[in-house]
PDB file of C-alpha atoms in Angstrom:
ATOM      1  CA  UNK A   1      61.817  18.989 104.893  1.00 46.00           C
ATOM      2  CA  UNK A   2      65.264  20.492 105.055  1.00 45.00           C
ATOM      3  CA  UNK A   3      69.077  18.101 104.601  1.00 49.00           C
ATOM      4  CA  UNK A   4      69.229  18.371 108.601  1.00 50.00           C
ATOM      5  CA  UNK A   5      65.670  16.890 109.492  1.00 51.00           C
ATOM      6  CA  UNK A   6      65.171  14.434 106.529  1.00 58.00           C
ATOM      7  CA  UNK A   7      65.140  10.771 107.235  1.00 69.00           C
ATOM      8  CA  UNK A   8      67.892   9.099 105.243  1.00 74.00           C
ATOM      9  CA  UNK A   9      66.728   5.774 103.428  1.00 85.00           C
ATOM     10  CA  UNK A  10      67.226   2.296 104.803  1.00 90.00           C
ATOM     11  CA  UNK A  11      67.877  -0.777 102.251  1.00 93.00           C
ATOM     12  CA  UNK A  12      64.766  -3.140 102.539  1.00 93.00           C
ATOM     13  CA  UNK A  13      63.980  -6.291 100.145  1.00 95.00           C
ATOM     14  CA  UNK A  14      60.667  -7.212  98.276  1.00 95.00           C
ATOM     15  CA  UNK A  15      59.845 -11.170  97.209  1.00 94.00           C
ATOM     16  CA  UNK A  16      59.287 -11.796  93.858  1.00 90.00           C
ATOM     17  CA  UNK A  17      55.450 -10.439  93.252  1.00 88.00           C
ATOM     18  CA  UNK A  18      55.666  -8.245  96.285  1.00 94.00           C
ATOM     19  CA  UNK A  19      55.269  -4.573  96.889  1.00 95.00           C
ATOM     20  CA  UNK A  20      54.688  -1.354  98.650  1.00 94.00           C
ATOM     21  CA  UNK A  21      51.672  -0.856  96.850  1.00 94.00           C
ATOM     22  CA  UNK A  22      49.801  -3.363  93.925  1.00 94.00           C
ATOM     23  CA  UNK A  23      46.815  -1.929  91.832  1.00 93.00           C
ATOM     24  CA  UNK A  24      44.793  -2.048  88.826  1.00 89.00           C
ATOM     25  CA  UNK A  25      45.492   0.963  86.372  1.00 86.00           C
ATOM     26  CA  UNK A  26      44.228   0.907  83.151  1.00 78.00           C
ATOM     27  CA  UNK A  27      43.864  -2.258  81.851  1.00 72.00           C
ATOM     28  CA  UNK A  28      46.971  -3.378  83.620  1.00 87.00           C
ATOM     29  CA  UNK A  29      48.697  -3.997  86.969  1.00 92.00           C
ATOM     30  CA  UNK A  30      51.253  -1.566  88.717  1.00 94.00           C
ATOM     31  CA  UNK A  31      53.828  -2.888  91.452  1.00 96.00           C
ATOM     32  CA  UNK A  32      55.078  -0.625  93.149  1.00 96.00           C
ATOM     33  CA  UNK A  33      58.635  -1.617  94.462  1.00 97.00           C
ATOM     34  CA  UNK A  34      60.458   2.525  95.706  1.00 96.00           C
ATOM     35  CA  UNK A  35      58.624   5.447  96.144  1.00 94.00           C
ATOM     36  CA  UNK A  36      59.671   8.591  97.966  1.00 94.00           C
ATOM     37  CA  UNK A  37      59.722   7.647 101.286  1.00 92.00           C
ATOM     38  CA  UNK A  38      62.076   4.996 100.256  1.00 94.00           C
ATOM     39  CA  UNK A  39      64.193   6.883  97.766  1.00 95.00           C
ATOM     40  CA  UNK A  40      64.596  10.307 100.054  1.00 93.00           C
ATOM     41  CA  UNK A  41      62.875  11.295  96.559  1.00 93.00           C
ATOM     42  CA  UNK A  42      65.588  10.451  94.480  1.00 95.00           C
ATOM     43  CA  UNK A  43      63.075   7.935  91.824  1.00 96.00           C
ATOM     44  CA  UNK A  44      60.105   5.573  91.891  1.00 96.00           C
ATOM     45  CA  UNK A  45      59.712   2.380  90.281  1.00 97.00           C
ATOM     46  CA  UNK A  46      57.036  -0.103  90.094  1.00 96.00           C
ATOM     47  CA  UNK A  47      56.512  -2.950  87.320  1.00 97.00           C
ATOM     48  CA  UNK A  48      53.674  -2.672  85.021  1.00 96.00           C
ATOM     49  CA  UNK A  49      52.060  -5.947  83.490  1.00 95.00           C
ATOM     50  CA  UNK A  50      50.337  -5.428  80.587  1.00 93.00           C
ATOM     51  CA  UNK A  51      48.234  -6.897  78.107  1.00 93.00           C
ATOM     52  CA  UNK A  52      48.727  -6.616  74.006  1.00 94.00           C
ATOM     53  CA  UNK A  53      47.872  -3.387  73.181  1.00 92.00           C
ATOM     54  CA  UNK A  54      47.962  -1.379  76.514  1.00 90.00           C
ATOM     55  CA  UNK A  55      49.162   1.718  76.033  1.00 92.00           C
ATOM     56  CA  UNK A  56      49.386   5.045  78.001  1.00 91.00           C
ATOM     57  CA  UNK A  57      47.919   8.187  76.305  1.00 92.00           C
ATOM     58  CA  UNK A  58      50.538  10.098  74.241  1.00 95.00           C
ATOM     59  CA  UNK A  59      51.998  12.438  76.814  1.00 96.00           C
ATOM     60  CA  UNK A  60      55.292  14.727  78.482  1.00 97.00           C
ATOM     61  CA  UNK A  61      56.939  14.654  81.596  1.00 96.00           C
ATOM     62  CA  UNK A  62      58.005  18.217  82.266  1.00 97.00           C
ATOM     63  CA  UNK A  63      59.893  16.870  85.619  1.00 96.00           C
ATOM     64  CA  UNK A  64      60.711  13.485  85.384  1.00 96.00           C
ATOM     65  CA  UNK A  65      63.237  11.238  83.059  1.00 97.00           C
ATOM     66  CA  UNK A  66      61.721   7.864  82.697  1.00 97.00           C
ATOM     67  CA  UNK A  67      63.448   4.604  81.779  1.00 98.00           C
ATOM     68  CA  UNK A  68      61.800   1.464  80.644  1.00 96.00           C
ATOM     69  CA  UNK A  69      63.473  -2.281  81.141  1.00 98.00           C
ATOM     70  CA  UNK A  70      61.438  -4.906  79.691  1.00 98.00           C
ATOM     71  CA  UNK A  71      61.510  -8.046  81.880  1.00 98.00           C
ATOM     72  CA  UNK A  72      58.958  -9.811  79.600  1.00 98.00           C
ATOM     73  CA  UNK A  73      57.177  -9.296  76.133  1.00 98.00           C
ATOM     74  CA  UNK A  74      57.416  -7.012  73.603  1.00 98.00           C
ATOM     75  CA  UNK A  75      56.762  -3.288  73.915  1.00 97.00           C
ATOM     76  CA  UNK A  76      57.458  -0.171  71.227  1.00 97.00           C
ATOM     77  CA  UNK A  77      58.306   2.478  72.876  1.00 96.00           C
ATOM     78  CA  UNK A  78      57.946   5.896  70.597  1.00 96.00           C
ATOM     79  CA  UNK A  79      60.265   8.941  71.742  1.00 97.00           C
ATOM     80  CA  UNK A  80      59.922  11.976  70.351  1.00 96.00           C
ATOM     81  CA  UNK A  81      60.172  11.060  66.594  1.00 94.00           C
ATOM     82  CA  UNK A  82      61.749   7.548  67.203  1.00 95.00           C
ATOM     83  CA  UNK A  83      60.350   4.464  67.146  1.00 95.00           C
ATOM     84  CA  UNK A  84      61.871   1.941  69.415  1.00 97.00           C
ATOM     85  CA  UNK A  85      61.164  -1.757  69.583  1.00 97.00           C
ATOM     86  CA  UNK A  86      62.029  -3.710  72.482  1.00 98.00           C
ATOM     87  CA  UNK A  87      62.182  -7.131  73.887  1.00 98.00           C
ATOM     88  CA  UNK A  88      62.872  -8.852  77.242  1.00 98.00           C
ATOM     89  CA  UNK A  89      66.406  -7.833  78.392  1.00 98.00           C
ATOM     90  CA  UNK A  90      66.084  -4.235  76.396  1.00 98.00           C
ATOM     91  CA  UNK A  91      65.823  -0.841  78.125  1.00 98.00           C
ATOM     92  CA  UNK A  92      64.992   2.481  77.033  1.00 98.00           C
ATOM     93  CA  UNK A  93      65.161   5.768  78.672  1.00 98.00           C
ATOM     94  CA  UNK A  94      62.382   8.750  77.735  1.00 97.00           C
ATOM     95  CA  UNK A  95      64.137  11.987  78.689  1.00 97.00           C
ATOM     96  CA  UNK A  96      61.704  14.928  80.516  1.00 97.00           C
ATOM     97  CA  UNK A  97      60.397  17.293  78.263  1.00 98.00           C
ATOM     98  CA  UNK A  98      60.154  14.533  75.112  1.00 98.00           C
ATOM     99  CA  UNK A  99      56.421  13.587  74.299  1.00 97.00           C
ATOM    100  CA  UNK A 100      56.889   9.540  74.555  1.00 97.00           C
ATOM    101  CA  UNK A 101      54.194   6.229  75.233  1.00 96.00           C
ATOM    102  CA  UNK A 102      54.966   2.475  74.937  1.00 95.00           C
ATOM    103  CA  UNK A 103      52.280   0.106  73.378  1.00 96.00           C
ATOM    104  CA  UNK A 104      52.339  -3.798  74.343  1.00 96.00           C
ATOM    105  CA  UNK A 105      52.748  -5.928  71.131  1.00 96.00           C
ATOM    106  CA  UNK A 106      53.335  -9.528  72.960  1.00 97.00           C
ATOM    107  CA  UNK A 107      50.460 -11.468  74.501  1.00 97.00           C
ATOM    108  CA  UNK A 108      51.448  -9.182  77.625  1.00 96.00           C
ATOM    109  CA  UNK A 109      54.609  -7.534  78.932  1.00 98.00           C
ATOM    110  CA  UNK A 110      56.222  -6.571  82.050  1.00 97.00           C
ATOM    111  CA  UNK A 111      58.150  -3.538  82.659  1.00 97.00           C
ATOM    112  CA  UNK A 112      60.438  -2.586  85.491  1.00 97.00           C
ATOM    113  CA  UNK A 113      59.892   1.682  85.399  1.00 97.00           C
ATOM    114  CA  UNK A 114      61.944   4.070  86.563  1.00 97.00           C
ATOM    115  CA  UNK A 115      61.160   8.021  87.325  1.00 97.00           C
ATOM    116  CA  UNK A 116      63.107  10.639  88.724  1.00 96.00           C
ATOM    117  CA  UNK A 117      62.692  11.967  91.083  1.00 96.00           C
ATOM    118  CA  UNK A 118      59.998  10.344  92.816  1.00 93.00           C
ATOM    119  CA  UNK A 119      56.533  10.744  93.200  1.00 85.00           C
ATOM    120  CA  UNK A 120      54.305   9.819  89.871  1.00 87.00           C
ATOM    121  CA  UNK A 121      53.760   6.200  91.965  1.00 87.00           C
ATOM    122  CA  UNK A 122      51.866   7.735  94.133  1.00 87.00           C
ATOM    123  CA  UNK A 123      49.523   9.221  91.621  1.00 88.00           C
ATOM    124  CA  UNK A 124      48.637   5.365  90.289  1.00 87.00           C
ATOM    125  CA  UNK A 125      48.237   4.316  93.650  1.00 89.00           C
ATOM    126  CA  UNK A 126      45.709   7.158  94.700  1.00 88.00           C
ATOM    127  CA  UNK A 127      43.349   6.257  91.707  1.00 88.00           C
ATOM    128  CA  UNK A 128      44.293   3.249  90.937  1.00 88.00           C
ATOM    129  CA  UNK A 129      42.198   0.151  92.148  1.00 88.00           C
ATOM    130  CA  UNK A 130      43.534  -2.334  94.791  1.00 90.00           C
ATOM    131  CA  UNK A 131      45.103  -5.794  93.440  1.00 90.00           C
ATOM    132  CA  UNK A 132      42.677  -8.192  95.943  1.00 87.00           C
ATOM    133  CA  UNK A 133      42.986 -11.370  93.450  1.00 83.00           C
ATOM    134  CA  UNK A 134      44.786 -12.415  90.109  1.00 78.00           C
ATOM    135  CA  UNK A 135      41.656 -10.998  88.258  1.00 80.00           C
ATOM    136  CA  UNK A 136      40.838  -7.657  87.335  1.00 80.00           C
ATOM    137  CA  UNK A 137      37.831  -5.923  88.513  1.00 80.00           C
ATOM    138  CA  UNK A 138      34.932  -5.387  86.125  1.00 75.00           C
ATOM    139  CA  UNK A 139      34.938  -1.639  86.971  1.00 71.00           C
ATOM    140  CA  UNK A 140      36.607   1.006  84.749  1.00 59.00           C
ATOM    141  CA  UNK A 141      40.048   1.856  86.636  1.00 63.00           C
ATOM    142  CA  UNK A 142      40.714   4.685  84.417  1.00 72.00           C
ATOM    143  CA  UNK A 143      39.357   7.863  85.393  1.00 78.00           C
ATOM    144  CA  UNK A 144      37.630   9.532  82.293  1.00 84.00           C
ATOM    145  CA  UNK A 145      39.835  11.766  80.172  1.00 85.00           C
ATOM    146  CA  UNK A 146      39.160  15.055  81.225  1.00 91.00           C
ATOM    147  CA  UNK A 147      39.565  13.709  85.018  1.00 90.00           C
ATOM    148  CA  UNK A 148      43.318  12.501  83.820  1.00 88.00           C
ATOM    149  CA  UNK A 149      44.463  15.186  82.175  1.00 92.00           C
ATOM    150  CA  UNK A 150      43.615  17.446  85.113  1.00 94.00           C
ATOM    151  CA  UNK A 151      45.293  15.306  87.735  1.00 92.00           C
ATOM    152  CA  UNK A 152      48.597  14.702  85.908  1.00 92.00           C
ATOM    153  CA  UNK A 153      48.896  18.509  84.833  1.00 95.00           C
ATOM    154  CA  UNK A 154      48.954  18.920  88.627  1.00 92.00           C
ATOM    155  CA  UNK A 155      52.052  16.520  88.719  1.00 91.00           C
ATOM    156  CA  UNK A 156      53.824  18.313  85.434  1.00 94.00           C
ATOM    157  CA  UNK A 157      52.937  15.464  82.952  1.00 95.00           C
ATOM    158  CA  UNK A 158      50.966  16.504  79.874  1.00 96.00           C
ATOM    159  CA  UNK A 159      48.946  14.391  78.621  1.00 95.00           C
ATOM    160  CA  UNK A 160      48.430  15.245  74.456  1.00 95.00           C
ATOM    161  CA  UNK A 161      46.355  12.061  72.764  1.00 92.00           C
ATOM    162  CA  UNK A 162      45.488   9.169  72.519  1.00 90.00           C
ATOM    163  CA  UNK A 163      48.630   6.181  71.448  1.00 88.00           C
ATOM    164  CA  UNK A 164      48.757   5.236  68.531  1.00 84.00           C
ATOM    165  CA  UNK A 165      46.510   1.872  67.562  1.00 82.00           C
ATOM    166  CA  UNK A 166      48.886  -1.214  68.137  1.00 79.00           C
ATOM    167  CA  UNK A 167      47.662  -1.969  63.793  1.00 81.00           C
ATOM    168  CA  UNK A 168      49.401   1.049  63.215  1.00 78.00           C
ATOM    169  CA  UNK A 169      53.125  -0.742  64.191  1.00 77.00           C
ATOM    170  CA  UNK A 170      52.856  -2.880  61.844  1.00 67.00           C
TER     171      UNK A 170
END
């Protein structure tokens, strides 16, 4: 879409617990609240609840910068060679091109996540399982390994191992 044909974005609101999209990933919820239609591209973010221990494979955004505000729990976040504890009210950004993951250490956490640009929502949504109840399903909403690393290579993220086990904070 060129400048002269694009649709500029309009402000909207979300309630609390509201958004565009809500599904299972993982063994966790994602909310999301922008994506690109909303952003003209510019980021996505969606809120992840998660329980202890949820943690996304070890991996590298080759186009995106992501930033991390914790708006409940605790959650390390490891960047590059750092190790970076955080709490409710802390926030850490993961530049592109710096292998990163975050592992939930509280009973669960929420996270308000940023990426820009936009797009990787869309991704979670696509395979990602439909929030119909407070529950989650029974069936596995992770697609297996091999399936993952193929799908976010075709979005620029690398994924390179498993996260570290949450005993290995300590």
């Amino acid at each position: 879409m060129s400048p002269e044909t694009a649709i500029a974005p309009k402000p909207y609101r979300l309630a609390s617990g509201e958004g565009l999209a809500d599904v299972w990933w993982m063994t966790g919820r994602v909310t999301v609240k922008a994506g690109p239609d909303e952003t003209g591209n510019a980021f996505s973010q969606f809120e992840v609840n998660d329980p202890r221990g949820t943690a996304p494979p070890l991996h590298v955004h080759h186009n995106e910068d992501e930033a991390f505000y914790v708006l409940d729990g605790e959650v390390t976040a490891l960047v590059g060679d750092e190790r970076i504890d955080l709490r409710t009210g802390d926030y850490c950004f993961a530049p592109r091109g710096i292998r990163h993951t975050w592992i939930v250490r509280s009973e669960h956490a929420r996270m308000l996540v940023t990426v820009t640009p936009a797009g990787i929502d869309q991704l979670f949504v696509s395979l990602g399982v439909p929030v119909t109840g407070s529950e989650r399903p029974t069936e596995t909403v992770m697609p297996p390994m091999p399936e993952l690393v193929r799908l976010f290579a075709a979005h620029g993220i690398e994924i390179l191992g498993p996260p570290p086990p949450l005993d290995d904070l300590s």
